[in-house]
Amino acid sequence: MKTAIIGSGITGAVLAREIQDSIVFEKDLDIGGRTSTNEFSERERFDPFSTFFSDKISYSGTNNSKEEFSLLSYLAKNEIDVECILSTFSSNHYYPKNGMKEMIKKILSKNQIFLSHKLLDISRNPQTNQWVCSFQNGKELGFDRVILTPPLPKSLACLKSSKCMSEWEDFISPFVEYKASTILVGIWKGLSNETNRKLADLHESTFFRKNEDAEYISIESSKFKESEDSLIVMIQFGQSFSSRNLERWVTSNNSPTRFAKITGESFFQKFFISKGFSELKDQPPLELFAFKKRYAAPDRSLWKKEDLHLSSELFLKYIELGRKHGIWLAGDWVFGARISRCALGATTLASQL
């Protein structure tokens, strides 16, 4: 059966790898979605959204048996050569050495991908009984089934011409909530030898900031080792902060506002002082990037924080609804905002088609 997969994040990539005769459509100019990597230059880059992943997660099998999924094992089993480095703050957290986008690119290496294809609508062709996907660029293509991985509100909007929208909307409506996040990235160049020595001694890459505005702070340049003369620091702010400051800090085209440029430096200063980089506390970044994103909260996805349960009434209803219409809603809104959960959900969904 010919399958359209909408979205090229981790869910879409694994689905495409698992499903024969599938085509991936991505609305942006590059693959990855929120598992993307921004390249500042040939030597400097950073992951603005997903900076690491948990390797092993548990789930309940079809006979209520306790099972375990490992993303690293999945990559190895499928001969997907991605060099991943163990983080220093957890024995179960890793990050791809060359960035998240490189991992997605290698998972999708055998698949056909169409970029700059924003899906607008899905409707049934009564003559062929196929689903017709209408894209913003004017193309209309027919498929036997369609899997949508974008955020649920966007996916549901594409089903407005479909009779199955009301059923999916009723099923999924309790979970259509999101977290808002503001991300600030500062880049410093031409560091002194003393600062470089301190960076070399700083083995941690991510610092969790509980009960503060910053959800976590990540030194991206400690991950990308070739950036030896630069420092890339990323701050992801928590939901309460973002709800107050999303529009004040980030413009509609994901650029830092003037307010963010002035105020954001105080967060970098606090971090530098706490880590002993006194020489940087009054030095503004050479480049400043800002991002905003909305994603499913782990406790608001279809399976919440619980294990994926393949025998649960909820999962069986989800499978039944997809099979009935030939349309599936997937992604982090369904499986949870964790890379390994999305990969597990994608392999599970593919096995049920």
mmCIF file of C-alpha atoms in Angstrom:
data_model
loop_
_atom_site.group_PDB
_atom_site.id
_atom_site.type_symbol
_atom_site.label_atom_id
_atom_site.label_comp_id
_atom_site.label_asym_id
_atom_site.label_seq_id
_atom_site.Cartn_x
_atom_site.Cartn_y
_atom_site.Cartn_z
ATOM 1 C CA MET A 1 0.000 0.000 0.000
ATOM 2 C CA LYS A 2 1.210 3.479 -0.860
ATOM 3 C CA THR A 3 1.717 5.528 2.300
ATOM 4 C CA ALA A 4 2.217 9.265 2.792
ATOM 5 C CA ILE A 5 4.096 10.276 5.928
ATOM 6 C CA ILE A 6 3.681 13.922 6.838
ATOM 7 C CA GLY A 7 6.641 15.281 8.800
ATOM 8 C CA SER A 8 10.313 14.285 8.923
ATOM 9 C CA GLY A 9 11.023 14.379 12.647
ATOM 10 C CA ILE A 10 11.981 11.283 14.610
ATOM 11 C CA THR A 11 8.474 9.766 14.334
ATOM 12 C CA GLY A 12 8.221 10.317 10.590
ATOM 13 C CA ALA A 13 11.773 9.103 9.995
ATOM 14 C CA VAL A 14 11.330 5.813 11.869
ATOM 15 C CA LEU A 15 7.915 5.230 10.276
ATOM 16 C CA ALA A 16 9.415 5.715 6.821
ATOM 17 C CA ARG A 17 12.217 3.303 7.651
ATOM 18 C CA GLU A 18 9.715 0.672 8.785
ATOM 19 C CA ILE A 19 7.000 1.024 6.112
ATOM 20 C CA GLN A 20 7.600 -0.094 2.549
ATOM 21 C CA ASP A 21 6.400 2.090 -0.329
ATOM 22 C CA SER A 22 6.228 5.211 1.825
ATOM 23 C CA ILE A 23 7.032 8.815 0.905
ATOM 24 C CA VAL A 24 7.924 11.550 3.389
ATOM 25 C CA PHE A 25 6.665 15.117 3.002
ATOM 26 C CA GLU A 26 8.263 17.946 4.973
ATOM 27 C CA LYS A 27 6.927 21.509 5.022
ATOM 28 C CA ASP A 28 10.329 23.094 5.712
ATOM 29 C CA LEU A 29 13.427 23.434 3.555
ATOM 30 C CA ASP A 30 15.243 20.736 5.506
ATOM 31 C CA ILE A 31 14.445 17.561 7.404
ATOM 32 C CA GLY A 32 14.327 17.042 11.141
ATOM 33 C CA GLY A 33 11.435 19.045 12.536
ATOM 34 C CA ARG A 34 12.264 19.624 16.191
ATOM 35 C CA THR A 35 15.083 17.073 15.937
ATOM 36 C CA SER A 36 17.051 19.553 13.860
ATOM 37 C CA THR A 37 20.521 21.051 13.933
ATOM 38 C CA ASN A 38 21.354 24.680 13.190
ATOM 39 C CA GLU A 39 24.684 25.315 11.502
ATOM 40 C CA PHE A 40 26.272 28.587 12.521
ATOM 41 C CA SER A 41 29.286 27.957 10.284
ATOM 42 C CA GLU A 42 31.173 24.975 8.895
ATOM 43 C CA ARG A 43 32.578 24.319 12.361
ATOM 44 C CA GLU A 44 29.890 25.549 14.760
ATOM 45 C CA ARG A 45 26.411 24.108 15.095
ATOM 46 C CA PHE A 46 23.846 23.422 17.791
ATOM 47 C CA ASP A 47 20.655 21.457 18.381
ATOM 48 C CA PRO A 48 18.025 24.080 19.289
ATOM 49 C CA PHE A 49 15.284 21.743 20.511
ATOM 50 C CA SER A 50 16.103 18.115 21.295
ATOM 51 C CA THR A 51 19.649 18.079 22.638
ATOM 52 C CA PHE A 52 19.856 14.468 23.863
ATOM 53 C CA PHE A 53 17.767 11.302 24.140
ATOM 54 C CA SER A 54 17.092 8.590 26.695
ATOM 55 C CA ASP A 55 18.227 5.291 25.246
ATOM 56 C CA LYS A 56 16.142 2.663 27.056
ATOM 57 C CA ILE A 57 12.455 2.900 27.902
ATOM 58 C CA SER A 58 10.056 0.226 29.110
ATOM 59 C CA TYR A 59 6.636 -0.711 27.770
ATOM 60 C CA SER A 60 3.987 -3.400 28.206
ATOM 61 C CA GLY A 61 3.694 -5.937 25.397
ATOM 62 C CA THR A 62 0.596 -7.560 23.918
ATOM 63 C CA ASN A 63 0.492 -10.165 26.698
ATOM 64 C CA ASN A 64 1.113 -7.609 29.456
ATOM 65 C CA SER A 65 4.760 -8.650 29.469
ATOM 66 C CA LYS A 66 7.330 -6.063 30.458
ATOM 67 C CA GLU A 67 9.443 -5.135 27.449
ATOM 68 C CA GLU A 68 12.273 -2.700 26.822
ATOM 69 C CA PHE A 69 13.058 -0.556 23.797
ATOM 70 C CA SER A 70 16.542 0.783 23.122
ATOM 71 C CA LEU A 71 17.050 3.446 20.476
ATOM 72 C CA LEU A 72 20.756 2.621 20.226
ATOM 73 C CA SER A 73 19.910 -1.047 19.634
ATOM 74 C CA TYR A 74 17.370 -0.041 16.995
ATOM 75 C CA LEU A 75 19.998 2.006 15.154
ATOM 76 C CA ALA A 76 22.540 -0.829 15.339
ATOM 77 C CA LYS A 77 20.033 -3.497 14.250
ATOM 78 C CA ASN A 78 19.134 -1.470 11.166
ATOM 79 C CA GLU A 79 22.798 -0.695 10.410
ATOM 80 C CA ILE A 80 22.238 3.030 10.884
ATOM 81 C CA ASP A 81 25.707 4.335 11.655
ATOM 82 C CA VAL A 82 25.251 7.199 14.118
ATOM 83 C CA GLU A 83 28.009 7.931 16.615
ATOM 84 C CA CYS A 84 26.324 8.710 19.937
ATOM 85 C CA ILE A 85 28.093 9.947 23.049
ATOM 86 C CA LEU A 86 27.057 9.164 26.613
ATOM 87 C CA SER A 87 26.238 12.283 28.612
ATOM 88 C CA THR A 88 27.924 12.903 31.936
ATOM 89 C CA PHE A 89 24.741 13.650 33.876
ATOM 90 C CA SER A 90 22.949 10.333 33.242
ATOM 91 C CA SER A 91 23.891 6.770 32.332
ATOM 92 C CA ASN A 92 20.879 6.550 29.999
ATOM 93 C CA HIS A 93 21.184 9.831 28.074
ATOM 94 C CA TYR A 94 23.059 10.191 24.795
ATOM 95 C CA TYR A 95 23.490 12.737 22.052
ATOM 96 C CA PRO A 96 24.536 12.237 18.412
ATOM 97 C CA LYS A 97 28.067 13.560 17.981
ATOM 98 C CA ASN A 98 27.224 15.335 14.723
ATOM 99 C CA GLY A 99 23.825 16.631 15.774
ATOM 100 C CA MET A 100 20.240 15.431 15.781
ATOM 101 C CA LYS A 101 19.662 16.202 12.109
ATOM 102 C CA GLU A 102 22.487 13.862 11.126
ATOM 103 C CA MET A 103 20.727 11.016 12.954
ATOM 104 C CA ILE A 104 17.420 11.765 11.203
ATOM 105 C CA LYS A 105 19.178 12.008 7.845
ATOM 106 C CA LYS A 106 20.742 8.569 8.270
ATOM 107 C CA ILE A 107 17.464 6.985 9.377
ATOM 108 C CA LEU A 108 15.867 8.424 6.218
ATOM 109 C CA SER A 109 18.778 7.511 3.931
ATOM 110 C CA LYS A 110 16.738 4.905 2.017
ATOM 111 C CA ASN A 111 13.539 6.920 1.683
ATOM 112 C CA GLN A 112 12.084 9.353 -0.807
ATOM 113 C CA ILE A 113 11.616 12.805 0.747
ATOM 114 C CA PHE A 114 9.889 15.887 -0.619
ATOM 115 C CA LEU A 115 10.837 19.161 1.063
ATOM 116 C CA SER A 116 8.816 22.403 0.977
ATOM 117 C CA HIS A 117 5.584 20.404 0.883
ATOM 118 C CA LYS A 118 3.168 21.865 3.402
ATOM 119 C CA LEU A 119 0.002 19.790 3.664
ATOM 120 C CA LEU A 120 -3.220 21.804 3.524
ATOM 121 C CA ASP A 121 -5.993 19.261 3.173
ATOM 122 C CA ILE A 122 -6.821 15.556 2.893
ATOM 123 C CA SER A 123 -9.931 14.391 1.055
ATOM 124 C CA ARG A 124 -11.227 11.076 -0.276
ATOM 125 C CA ASN A 125 -11.316 10.443 -4.036
ATOM 126 C CA PRO A 126 -14.587 8.518 -4.553
ATOM 127 C CA GLN A 127 -13.374 6.966 -7.813
ATOM 128 C CA THR A 128 -10.054 5.529 -6.598
ATOM 129 C CA ASN A 129 -10.983 5.427 -2.894
ATOM 130 C CA GLN A 130 -7.567 6.940 -2.192
ATOM 131 C CA TRP A 131 -6.781 9.816 0.104
ATOM 132 C CA VAL A 132 -5.793 12.911 -1.878
ATOM 133 C CA CYS A 133 -3.182 15.079 -0.170
ATOM 134 C CA SER A 134 -3.332 18.715 -1.279
ATOM 135 C CA PHE A 135 -0.164 20.724 -0.704
ATOM 136 C CA GLN A 136 0.455 24.457 -0.555
ATOM 137 C CA ASN A 137 2.576 24.313 -3.721
ATOM 138 C CA GLY A 138 -0.461 23.140 -5.706
ATOM 139 C CA LYS A 139 0.366 19.438 -5.910
ATOM 140 C CA GLU A 140 -2.346 16.851 -5.290
ATOM 141 C CA LEU A 141 -1.201 13.264 -4.726
ATOM 142 C CA GLY A 142 -3.182 10.113 -3.946
ATOM 143 C CA PHE A 143 -2.311 7.552 -1.258
ATOM 144 C CA ASP A 144 -3.856 4.442 0.261
ATOM 145 C CA ARG A 145 -3.104 5.681 3.766
ATOM 146 C CA VAL A 146 -1.744 8.813 5.405
ATOM 147 C CA ILE A 147 0.165 9.174 8.682
ATOM 148 C CA LEU A 148 0.337 12.667 10.140
ATOM 149 C CA THR A 149 3.098 13.452 12.639
ATOM 150 C CA PRO A 150 2.728 17.266 13.066
ATOM 151 C CA PRO A 151 1.139 18.702 16.225
ATOM 152 C CA LEU A 152 -2.434 17.488 16.606
ATOM 153 C CA PRO A 153 -4.108 20.879 16.041
ATOM 154 C CA LYS A 154 -2.331 21.159 12.673
ATOM 155 C CA SER A 155 -3.096 17.550 11.747
ATOM 156 C CA LEU A 156 -6.783 17.926 12.599
ATOM 157 C CA ALA A 157 -6.966 21.094 10.493
ATOM 158 C CA CYS A 158 -5.828 19.043 7.478
ATOM 159 C CA LEU A 159 -8.765 16.658 8.002
ATOM 160 C CA LYS A 160 -11.467 19.326 7.730
ATOM 161 C CA SER A 161 -12.621 17.896 4.360
ATOM 162 C CA SER A 162 -12.615 14.341 5.660
ATOM 163 C CA LYS A 163 -15.542 12.530 7.262
ATOM 164 C CA CYS A 164 -13.169 10.897 9.740
ATOM 165 C CA MET A 165 -12.200 14.209 11.333
ATOM 166 C CA SER A 166 -15.000 14.150 13.908
ATOM 167 C CA GLU A 167 -14.062 10.651 15.095
ATOM 168 C CA TRP A 168 -10.385 11.511 15.426
ATOM 169 C CA GLU A 169 -11.242 14.824 17.067
ATOM 170 C CA ASP A 170 -13.482 13.135 19.642
ATOM 171 C CA PHE A 171 -10.823 10.549 20.394
ATOM 172 C CA ILE A 172 -7.893 12.918 20.627
ATOM 173 C CA SER A 173 -9.507 16.090 22.055
ATOM 174 C CA PRO A 174 -8.564 15.395 25.718
ATOM 175 C CA PHE A 175 -4.905 15.460 24.719
ATOM 176 C CA VAL A 176 -4.709 18.541 22.489
ATOM 177 C CA GLU A 177 -2.685 20.637 24.886
ATOM 178 C CA TYR A 178 0.856 21.815 24.550
ATOM 179 C CA LYS A 179 3.774 23.258 26.437
ATOM 180 C CA ALA A 180 5.325 26.477 25.253
ATOM 181 C CA SER A 181 9.068 26.885 25.367
ATOM 182 C CA THR A 182 11.428 29.782 24.737
ATOM 183 C CA ILE A 183 15.011 29.010 23.750
ATOM 184 C CA LEU A 184 17.931 31.417 23.709
ATOM 185 C CA VAL A 185 21.301 30.537 22.158
ATOM 186 C CA GLY A 186 24.420 32.655 22.582
ATOM 187 C CA ILE A 187 27.675 32.162 20.670
ATOM 188 C CA TRP A 188 31.043 33.547 21.745
ATOM 189 C CA LYS A 189 34.161 33.434 19.554
ATOM 190 C CA GLY A 190 37.876 33.993 20.050
ATOM 191 C CA LEU A 191 38.038 32.680 23.592
ATOM 192 C CA SER A 192 41.173 33.114 25.660
ATOM 193 C CA ASN A 193 43.457 30.193 26.442
ATOM 194 C CA GLU A 194 42.324 30.326 30.068
ATOM 195 C CA THR A 195 38.658 30.061 29.078
ATOM 196 C CA ASN A 196 39.431 27.216 26.694
ATOM 197 C CA ARG A 197 41.200 25.345 29.501
ATOM 198 C CA LYS A 198 38.163 25.762 31.758
ATOM 199 C CA LEU A 199 35.893 24.514 28.998
ATOM 200 C CA ALA A 200 38.111 21.469 28.523
ATOM 201 C CA ASP A 201 37.747 20.686 32.233
ATOM 202 C CA LEU A 202 33.985 21.149 32.144
ATOM 203 C CA HIS A 203 32.793 17.655 31.304
ATOM 204 C CA GLU A 204 29.082 18.219 31.727
ATOM 205 C CA SER A 205 27.081 19.329 28.717
ATOM 206 C CA THR A 206 23.688 19.962 30.289
ATOM 207 C CA PHE A 207 22.775 21.533 33.610
ATOM 208 C CA PHE A 208 19.259 21.135 34.942
ATOM 209 C CA ARG A 209 17.921 24.154 36.794
ATOM 210 C CA LYS A 210 15.080 22.977 38.966
ATOM 211 C CA ASN A 211 12.586 25.544 40.307
ATOM 212 C CA GLU A 212 14.062 28.325 38.202
ATOM 213 C CA ASP A 213 13.032 30.021 34.987
ATOM 214 C CA ALA A 214 15.570 27.998 33.025
ATOM 215 C CA GLU A 215 14.453 24.412 32.482
ATOM 216 C CA TYR A 216 17.973 23.459 31.483
ATOM 217 C CA ILE A 217 21.194 24.997 30.188
ATOM 218 C CA SER A 218 23.266 23.159 27.613
ATOM 219 C CA ILE A 219 26.825 23.860 26.479
ATOM 220 C CA GLU A 220 26.480 22.767 22.885
ATOM 221 C CA SER A 221 30.135 23.408 22.019
ATOM 222 C CA SER A 222 31.157 20.702 24.490
ATOM 223 C CA LYS A 223 29.223 18.270 22.286
ATOM 224 C CA PHE A 224 30.612 19.431 18.958
ATOM 225 C CA LYS A 225 34.299 19.120 19.729
ATOM 226 C CA GLU A 226 35.568 20.757 16.542
ATOM 227 C CA SER A 227 34.358 24.123 17.886
ATOM 228 C CA GLU A 228 37.445 24.519 20.042
ATOM 229 C CA ASP A 229 37.674 28.310 19.915
ATOM 230 C CA SER A 230 33.999 29.058 20.438
ATOM 231 C CA LEU A 231 31.412 28.674 23.165
ATOM 232 C CA ILE A 232 27.771 27.874 22.390
ATOM 233 C CA VAL A 233 25.389 28.067 25.340
ATOM 234 C CA MET A 234 21.704 27.235 25.016
ATOM 235 C CA ILE A 235 19.059 28.046 27.617
ATOM 236 C CA GLN A 236 15.646 26.421 27.384
ATOM 237 C CA PHE A 237 13.211 28.213 29.626
ATOM 238 C CA GLY A 238 10.433 26.469 31.491
ATOM 239 C CA GLN A 239 6.749 26.603 30.638
ATOM 240 C CA SER A 240 5.821 29.219 33.239
ATOM 241 C CA PHE A 241 8.537 31.531 31.954
ATOM 242 C CA SER A 242 7.602 30.974 28.317
ATOM 243 C CA SER A 243 3.913 31.674 28.847
ATOM 244 C CA ARG A 244 4.885 35.113 30.151
ATOM 245 C CA ASN A 245 7.650 35.906 27.697
ATOM 246 C CA LEU A 246 7.071 33.985 24.457
ATOM 247 C CA GLU A 247 6.074 37.044 22.444
ATOM 248 C CA ARG A 248 8.311 39.486 24.326
ATOM 249 C CA TRP A 249 11.433 37.458 23.607
ATOM 250 C CA VAL A 250 10.888 35.904 20.177
ATOM 251 C CA THR A 251 9.574 37.464 16.971
ATOM 252 C CA SER A 252 7.219 35.712 14.557
ATOM 253 C CA ASN A 253 10.182 34.571 12.435
ATOM 254 C CA ASN A 254 12.079 33.132 15.424
ATOM 255 C CA SER A 255 14.482 36.010 15.972
ATOM 256 C CA PRO A 256 15.347 37.554 19.337
ATOM 257 C CA THR A 257 13.531 40.777 20.116
ATOM 258 C CA ARG A 258 15.394 43.846 21.340
ATOM 259 C CA PHE A 259 14.063 43.094 24.814
ATOM 260 C CA ALA A 260 15.523 39.566 24.645
ATOM 261 C CA LYS A 261 18.923 40.851 23.555
ATOM 262 C CA ILE A 262 19.085 43.165 26.548
ATOM 263 C CA THR A 263 17.459 41.017 29.219
ATOM 264 C CA GLY A 264 18.674 37.597 28.104
ATOM 265 C CA GLU A 265 22.276 38.435 28.858
ATOM 266 C CA SER A 266 21.518 38.349 32.586
ATOM 267 C CA PHE A 267 20.778 34.617 32.357
ATOM 268 C CA PHE A 268 24.086 33.991 30.623
ATOM 269 C CA GLN A 269 25.857 36.072 33.273
ATOM 270 C CA LYS A 270 24.354 34.014 36.103
ATOM 271 C CA PHE A 271 25.489 30.845 34.396
ATOM 272 C CA PHE A 272 29.032 32.091 33.767
ATOM 273 C CA ILE A 273 29.415 33.250 37.366
ATOM 274 C CA SER A 274 28.136 29.924 38.733
ATOM 275 C CA LYS A 275 30.636 28.008 36.586
ATOM 276 C CA GLY A 276 33.615 30.269 37.221
ATOM 277 C CA PHE A 277 33.732 32.024 33.838
ATOM 278 C CA SER A 278 34.089 35.481 35.340
ATOM 279 C CA GLU A 279 35.873 36.767 32.223
ATOM 280 C CA LEU A 280 32.687 36.170 30.187
ATOM 281 C CA LYS A 281 30.073 37.571 32.553
ATOM 282 C CA ASP A 282 30.229 41.069 31.034
ATOM 283 C CA GLN A 283 30.925 39.958 27.473
ATOM 284 C CA PRO A 284 27.821 39.867 25.243
ATOM 285 C CA PRO A 285 27.522 37.022 22.723
ATOM 286 C CA LEU A 286 28.797 37.552 19.209
ATOM 287 C CA GLU A 287 25.594 36.018 17.869
ATOM 288 C CA LEU A 288 22.243 35.544 19.573
ATOM 289 C CA PHE A 289 19.504 33.196 18.373
ATOM 290 C CA ALA A 290 15.988 32.807 19.742
ATOM 291 C CA PHE A 291 13.402 30.105 19.135
ATOM 292 C CA LYS A 292 9.946 29.260 20.338
ATOM 293 C CA LYS A 293 8.245 25.912 20.118
ATOM 294 C CA ARG A 294 5.108 24.163 21.210
ATOM 295 C CA TYR A 295 5.158 20.493 21.979
ATOM 296 C CA ALA A 296 3.150 17.876 23.816
ATOM 297 C CA ALA A 297 3.738 17.738 27.529
ATOM 298 C CA PRO A 298 4.770 14.207 28.591
ATOM 299 C CA ASP A 299 1.788 14.004 30.938
ATOM 300 C CA ARG A 300 -0.659 15.181 28.265
ATOM 301 C CA SER A 301 0.180 12.782 25.447
ATOM 302 C CA LEU A 302 -2.013 9.789 24.679
ATOM 303 C CA TRP A 303 0.030 7.560 26.980
ATOM 304 C CA LYS A 304 1.010 10.274 29.433
ATOM 305 C CA LYS A 305 3.984 9.355 31.606
ATOM 306 C CA GLU A 306 2.932 5.720 31.778
ATOM 307 C CA ASP A 307 4.480 2.920 29.775
ATOM 308 C CA LEU A 308 3.084 2.307 26.323
ATOM 309 C CA HIS A 309 0.624 -0.555 26.859
ATOM 310 C CA LEU A 310 -0.085 -2.594 23.723
ATOM 311 C CA SER A 311 -3.038 -4.393 25.317
ATOM 312 C CA SER A 312 -4.737 -1.346 26.793
ATOM 313 C CA GLU A 313 -8.221 -0.328 25.693
ATOM 314 C CA LEU A 314 -6.884 3.073 24.667
ATOM 315 C CA PHE A 315 -4.207 1.638 22.388
ATOM 316 C CA LEU A 316 -6.584 -0.883 20.794
ATOM 317 C CA LYS A 317 -9.080 1.895 20.071
ATOM 318 C CA TYR A 318 -6.287 3.976 18.537
ATOM 319 C CA ILE A 319 -5.313 1.103 16.232
ATOM 320 C CA GLU A 320 -8.940 0.394 15.313
ATOM 321 C CA LEU A 321 -9.619 4.021 14.403
ATOM 322 C CA GLY A 322 -6.566 4.216 12.157
ATOM 323 C CA ARG A 323 -7.368 0.979 10.365
ATOM 324 C CA LYS A 324 -10.978 2.036 9.846
ATOM 325 C CA HIS A 325 -10.078 5.222 7.983
ATOM 326 C CA GLY A 326 -6.557 4.655 6.675
ATOM 327 C CA ILE A 327 -5.474 7.835 8.451
ATOM 328 C CA TRP A 328 -3.277 7.900 11.530
ATOM 329 C CA LEU A 329 -2.276 10.656 13.906
ATOM 330 C CA ALA A 330 1.172 10.142 15.397
ATOM 331 C CA GLY A 331 4.120 12.137 16.741
ATOM 332 C CA ASP A 332 4.922 13.408 20.212
ATOM 333 C CA TRP A 333 1.329 14.491 20.843
ATOM 334 C CA VAL A 334 0.436 10.811 20.781
ATOM 335 C CA PHE A 335 3.565 9.096 22.075
ATOM 336 C CA GLY A 336 5.025 11.781 24.342
ATOM 337 C CA ALA A 337 7.665 14.468 23.893
ATOM 338 C CA ARG A 338 10.672 12.178 24.135
ATOM 339 C CA ILE A 339 12.744 10.970 21.200
ATOM 340 C CA SER A 340 12.855 7.331 22.306
ATOM 341 C CA ARG A 341 9.113 7.285 23.033
ATOM 342 C CA CYS A 342 8.411 8.587 19.523
ATOM 343 C CA ALA A 343 10.759 6.000 17.993
ATOM 344 C CA LEU A 344 9.083 3.212 19.988
ATOM 345 C CA GLY A 345 5.639 4.511 19.037
ATOM 346 C CA ALA A 346 6.623 4.626 15.362
ATOM 347 C CA THR A 347 7.929 1.042 15.318
ATOM 348 C CA THR A 348 4.814 -0.126 17.170
ATOM 349 C CA LEU A 349 2.458 1.689 14.805
ATOM 350 C CA ALA A 350 4.296 0.357 11.745
ATOM 351 C CA SER A 351 3.904 -3.209 13.031
ATOM 352 C CA GLN A 352 0.123 -2.729 13.298
ATOM 353 C CA LEU A 353 -0.503 -1.466 9.761
#
